[in-house]
Amino acid sequence: MKNIEISPSLLSADFMNLEKDIKMLNESSASMLHLDIMDGVFVSNITFGIPIIKQIRKKTDKILDTHLMIVQPEKYIKEFKNAGANILTVHYEASTHLNRTIQEIKELGMKAGVALNPHTNVNLLENILPYVDLILIMSVNPGFGGQSFIENSLIKIKKLKQLIDEINPNVKIEVDGGVNLENYTKIINAGADILVAGNAVFSSKNPIEIIKSLKEI
Ligand code: DX5
Ligand code: ZN
């Protein structure tokens, strides 16, 4: 059986009671916490940054899975490392010198990911796959939680899985946006290894149970 990892997105957490939500996630079977960093430029929303990540780091030993939806992410790699990020994922569309950006992330001892917007073709990854740890497929247009899963993402995940098998089988596929109990099986069967879930987890009365269910196929 495939080991699926769940990365609940704090974007849908209760920011007035963040510590309580983190404690709940610490007790759950989620292996990571997904942190959505938005700058109001790359996407039309602004979330939180380095000081908040530092505080989150003090409250959990889980992997901090940091998804940068910001322009020029290369400017802040060290800051995110110092704040406690374990995985740093930058958007393909936001980094002009992606190869260098990925190298810098890895040199600092973090895992490096590349995220793709829904319209970006997975074939563009051919020359970066040898160097990355994960590819994050955005299955909604980035910017907000609680949106509907874009069905075309399943085709992208399948194509990406083929490319990964050919070029670098160590690369994990993370899927982010609109993941829920109705569609997670299809997403896993298409090739996903890590599922991000915001709304599905935090709108539930029993988030721990939802996280457990999303791991079961
Ligand atoms: C959207 C973010 C996602 C989002 C997922 O731009 O990257 O991580 O929080 O939330 P749901 O699961 O509610 O679509
Ligand atoms: Zn995200």
Tab-separated table of C-alpha atoms and ligand atoms in Angstrom:
chain	number	residue	atom	x	y	z
A	1	MET	CA	0.000	0.000	0.000
A	2	LYS	CA	1.242	3.437	-0.920
A	3	ASN	CA	2.134	5.723	1.977
A	4	ILE	CA	0.270	8.980	1.380
A	5	GLU	CA	1.375	12.029	3.298
A	6	ILE	CA	-1.076	14.731	4.340
A	7	SER	CA	-0.082	18.377	4.579
A	8	PRO	CA	-2.955	20.385	6.127
A	9	SER	CA	-2.953	24.002	4.976
A	10	LEU	CA	-2.959	26.512	7.819
A	11	LEU	CA	-4.625	29.014	5.483
A	12	SER	CA	-7.937	27.580	6.652
A	13	ALA	CA	-6.960	27.429	10.343
A	14	ASP	CA	-8.333	29.748	13.024
A	15	PHE	CA	-5.694	32.487	13.180
A	16	MET	CA	-7.003	33.738	16.519
A	17	ASN	CA	-6.370	30.261	17.917
A	18	LEU	CA	-3.477	29.105	15.800
A	19	GLU	CA	-1.714	27.399	18.683
A	20	LYS	CA	-4.793	25.284	19.365
A	21	ASP	CA	-5.001	24.209	15.714
A	22	ILE	CA	-1.283	23.388	15.628
A	23	LYS	CA	-1.634	21.272	18.777
A	24	MET	CA	-4.475	19.392	17.107
A	25	LEU	CA	-2.323	18.794	13.997
A	26	ASN	CA	0.561	17.636	16.205
A	27	GLU	CA	-1.710	14.869	17.460
A	28	SER	CA	-2.910	13.962	13.976
A	29	SER	CA	-1.364	11.626	11.399
A	30	ALA	CA	-0.390	14.580	9.194
A	31	SER	CA	3.356	14.522	8.590
A	32	MET	CA	3.601	18.157	7.536
A	33	LEU	CA	2.051	21.574	7.981
A	34	HIS	CA	1.468	23.451	4.719
A	35	LEU	CA	2.277	27.153	4.959
A	36	ASP	CA	0.909	29.350	2.150
A	37	ILE	CA	2.983	32.490	1.764
A	38	MET	CA	1.372	35.089	-0.521
A	39	ASP	CA	2.720	38.527	-1.394
A	40	GLY	CA	-0.212	40.303	-3.052
A	41	VAL	CA	1.812	40.450	-6.306
A	42	PHE	CA	2.196	36.897	-7.568
A	43	VAL	CA	-1.326	36.218	-6.292
A	44	SER	CA	-4.050	38.628	-5.282
A	45	ASN	CA	-3.965	37.805	-1.600
A	46	ILE	CA	-1.572	38.465	1.274
A	47	THR	CA	-1.091	35.951	4.064
A	48	PHE	CA	1.744	35.786	6.578
A	49	GLY	CA	5.525	35.749	6.536
A	50	ILE	CA	8.748	35.013	8.372
A	51	PRO	CA	7.796	36.127	11.956
A	52	ILE	CA	4.726	33.890	11.999
A	53	ILE	CA	6.685	30.901	10.653
A	54	LYS	CA	9.218	31.375	13.468
A	55	GLN	CA	6.400	31.186	16.012
A	56	ILE	CA	4.844	28.133	14.318
A	57	ARG	CA	8.269	26.434	14.384
A	58	LYS	CA	8.335	26.727	18.185
A	59	LYS	CA	5.059	24.811	18.463
A	60	THR	CA	5.618	21.806	16.205
A	61	ASP	CA	8.184	19.216	15.190
A	62	LYS	CA	6.290	18.392	11.994
A	63	ILE	CA	7.821	19.176	8.630
A	64	LEU	CA	7.114	22.804	7.645
A	65	ASP	CA	6.049	22.533	4.006
A	66	THR	CA	6.387	26.105	2.779
A	67	HIS	CA	4.643	27.101	-0.450
A	68	LEU	CA	5.882	30.464	-1.702
A	69	MET	CA	3.389	32.325	-3.873
A	70	ILE	CA	5.671	35.321	-4.146
A	71	VAL	CA	7.686	36.976	-6.914
A	72	GLN	CA	11.485	36.728	-6.746
A	73	PRO	CA	11.473	33.943	-4.139
A	74	GLU	CA	15.277	33.677	-4.458
A	75	LYS	CA	15.604	36.844	-2.368
A	76	TYR	CA	14.277	35.188	0.788
A	77	ILE	CA	15.638	31.620	0.773
A	78	LYS	CA	17.924	32.164	3.773
A	79	GLU	CA	15.190	33.916	5.763
A	80	PHE	CA	12.832	30.988	5.292
A	81	LYS	CA	15.576	28.560	6.297
A	82	ASN	CA	16.300	30.572	9.445
A	83	ALA	CA	12.592	30.716	10.263
A	84	GLY	CA	12.518	26.909	10.305
A	85	ALA	CA	11.160	25.850	6.897
A	86	ASN	CA	12.013	22.257	5.924
A	87	ILE	CA	10.580	22.229	2.414
A	88	LEU	CA	10.710	25.346	0.258
A	89	THR	CA	8.567	25.302	-2.862
A	90	VAL	CA	8.793	28.120	-5.396
A	91	HIS	CA	6.594	28.682	-8.408
A	92	TYR	CA	7.937	27.833	-11.871
A	93	GLU	CA	6.220	31.019	-13.047
A	94	ALA	CA	7.926	33.204	-10.418
A	95	SER	CA	11.611	32.276	-10.664
A	96	THR	CA	13.561	33.284	-13.775
A	97	HIS	CA	16.687	31.368	-12.767
A	98	LEU	CA	14.981	28.350	-11.337
A	99	ASN	CA	17.981	26.033	-11.484
A	100	ARG	CA	20.018	28.408	-9.327
A	101	THR	CA	17.117	28.946	-6.928
A	102	ILE	CA	16.726	25.188	-6.440
A	103	GLN	CA	20.476	24.769	-5.864
A	104	GLU	CA	20.446	27.480	-3.208
A	105	ILE	CA	17.516	25.907	-1.383
A	106	LYS	CA	19.293	22.537	-1.303
A	107	GLU	CA	22.636	24.001	-0.284
A	108	LEU	CA	20.927	25.369	2.818
A	109	GLY	CA	19.728	21.869	3.691
A	110	MET	CA	16.049	22.220	2.778
A	111	LYS	CA	14.057	20.073	0.380
A	112	ALA	CA	13.319	21.951	-2.825
A	113	GLY	CA	9.992	21.986	-4.619
A	114	VAL	CA	8.640	23.560	-7.785
A	115	ALA	CA	4.968	24.520	-8.016
A	116	LEU	CA	3.012	24.765	-11.269
A	117	ASN	CA	-0.052	26.917	-11.898
A	118	PRO	CA	-3.002	25.081	-13.483
A	119	HIS	CA	-2.189	26.304	-17.019
A	120	THR	CA	1.532	25.441	-16.945
A	121	ASN	CA	2.530	22.321	-18.887
A	122	VAL	CA	4.347	19.612	-16.930
A	123	ASN	CA	6.670	19.002	-19.928
A	124	LEU	CA	8.426	22.257	-18.976
A	125	LEU	CA	9.826	20.434	-15.944
A	126	GLU	CA	12.052	18.061	-17.922
A	127	ASN	CA	15.244	20.012	-17.210
A	128	ILE	CA	14.592	20.740	-13.552
A	129	LEU	CA	13.348	17.297	-12.451
A	130	PRO	CA	16.875	15.928	-11.899
A	131	TYR	CA	17.434	18.564	-9.194
A	132	VAL	CA	14.198	18.778	-7.202
A	133	ASP	CA	12.635	16.810	-4.345
A	134	LEU	CA	9.020	17.527	-5.162
A	135	ILE	CA	6.652	19.019	-7.691
A	136	LEU	CA	3.537	20.730	-6.419
A	137	ILE	CA	0.632	20.627	-8.847
A	138	MET	CA	-1.782	23.480	-8.177
A	139	SER	CA	-5.239	22.063	-8.715
A	140	VAL	CA	-6.872	25.476	-8.196
A	141	ASN	CA	-5.655	28.916	-9.224
A	142	PRO	CA	-3.471	29.942	-6.298
A	143	GLY	CA	-4.558	32.657	-3.904
A	144	PHE	CA	-7.396	31.312	-1.805
A	145	GLY	CA	-8.537	28.257	0.106
A	146	GLY	CA	-11.903	26.620	-0.382
A	147	GLN	CA	-11.957	26.570	-4.223
A	148	SER	CA	-13.094	23.661	-6.421
A	149	PHE	CA	-10.620	21.118	-7.780
A	150	ILE	CA	-9.813	21.635	-11.479
A	151	GLU	CA	-10.432	18.236	-13.130
A	152	ASN	CA	-7.714	18.720	-15.786
A	153	SER	CA	-5.184	18.433	-12.954
A	154	LEU	CA	-5.635	14.643	-13.013
A	155	ILE	CA	-4.230	14.482	-16.562
A	156	LYS	CA	-1.314	16.652	-15.479
A	157	ILE	CA	-0.565	14.436	-12.478
A	158	LYS	CA	-0.544	11.312	-14.687
A	159	LYS	CA	1.790	12.929	-17.240
A	160	LEU	CA	4.051	14.182	-14.494
A	161	LYS	CA	4.209	10.710	-12.953
A	162	GLN	CA	5.423	9.334	-16.297
A	163	LEU	CA	8.071	12.038	-16.601
A	164	ILE	CA	9.238	11.392	-13.035
A	165	ASP	CA	9.506	7.650	-13.656
A	166	GLU	CA	11.692	8.381	-16.692
A	167	ILE	CA	13.868	11.159	-15.304
A	168	ASN	CA	14.047	11.045	-11.486
A	169	PRO	CA	11.898	8.523	-9.602
A	170	ASN	CA	12.791	10.108	-6.244
A	171	VAL	CA	10.613	13.157	-6.914
A	172	LYS	CA	7.344	13.319	-4.953
A	173	ILE	CA	4.110	14.710	-6.366
A	174	GLU	CA	2.180	17.071	-4.098
A	175	VAL	CA	-1.329	18.175	-5.051
A	176	ASP	CA	-2.743	21.409	-3.678
A	177	GLY	CA	-6.228	22.869	-3.991
A	178	GLY	CA	-9.743	21.536	-3.633
A	179	VAL	CA	-8.667	18.134	-2.291
A	180	ASN	CA	-11.445	16.431	-0.312
A	181	LEU	CA	-12.903	13.046	0.593
A	182	GLU	CA	-14.848	12.883	-2.683
A	183	ASN	CA	-11.857	13.268	-5.001
A	184	TYR	CA	-8.767	12.137	-3.058
A	185	THR	CA	-8.834	8.544	-4.380
A	186	LYS	CA	-8.684	9.729	-8.009
A	187	ILE	CA	-5.841	12.068	-7.139
A	188	ILE	CA	-3.824	9.333	-5.444
A	189	ASN	CA	-4.516	6.885	-8.277
A	190	ALA	CA	-3.253	9.483	-10.764
A	191	GLY	CA	0.104	9.493	-8.939
A	192	ALA	CA	0.000	11.910	-5.983
A	193	ASP	CA	2.226	11.226	-2.941
A	194	ILE	CA	1.360	14.243	-0.784
A	195	LEU	CA	-2.100	15.798	-0.434
A	196	VAL	CA	-2.576	19.353	0.773
A	197	ALA	CA	-5.953	19.970	2.374
A	198	GLY	CA	-7.198	23.203	3.883
A	199	ASN	CA	-10.935	23.560	3.777
A	200	ALA	CA	-11.595	19.801	3.896
A	201	VAL	CA	-9.692	19.533	7.188
A	202	PHE	CA	-10.603	22.732	8.992
A	203	SER	CA	-14.280	22.941	8.039
A	204	SER	CA	-14.783	19.496	9.550
A	205	LYS	CA	-15.947	18.897	13.113
A	206	ASN	CA	-13.358	16.147	13.334
A	207	PRO	CA	-10.193	17.236	11.476
A	208	ILE	CA	-8.107	14.376	12.899
A	209	GLU	CA	-10.521	11.852	11.440
A	210	ILE	CA	-10.497	13.581	8.020
A	211	ILE	CA	-6.691	13.575	7.952
A	212	LYS	CA	-6.709	9.861	8.782
A	213	SER	CA	-9.294	9.133	6.058
A	214	LEU	CA	-7.334	11.057	3.405
A	215	LYS	CA	-4.396	8.715	4.001
A	216	GLU	CA	-6.462	5.605	3.438
A	217	ILE	CA	-6.970	4.229	-0.037
B	1	DX5	C1	-4.123	28.081	-2.459
B	1	DX5	C2	-3.166	27.414	-1.516
B	1	DX5	C3	-3.656	26.154	-0.968
B	1	DX5	C4	-4.941	26.246	-0.198
B	1	DX5	C5	-5.622	24.908	-0.239
B	1	DX5	O1	-3.488	29.092	-3.150
B	1	DX5	O2	-1.937	27.137	-2.162
B	1	DX5	O3	-2.656	25.521	-0.165
B	1	DX5	O4	-4.780	26.657	1.119
B	1	DX5	O5	-6.840	25.016	0.386
B	1	DX5	P1	-8.068	24.081	0.001
B	1	DX5	O6	-7.695	22.705	0.395
B	1	DX5	O7	-9.165	24.668	0.841
B	1	DX5	O8	-8.328	24.230	-1.476
B	2	ZN	ZN	-0.487	25.870	-1.014
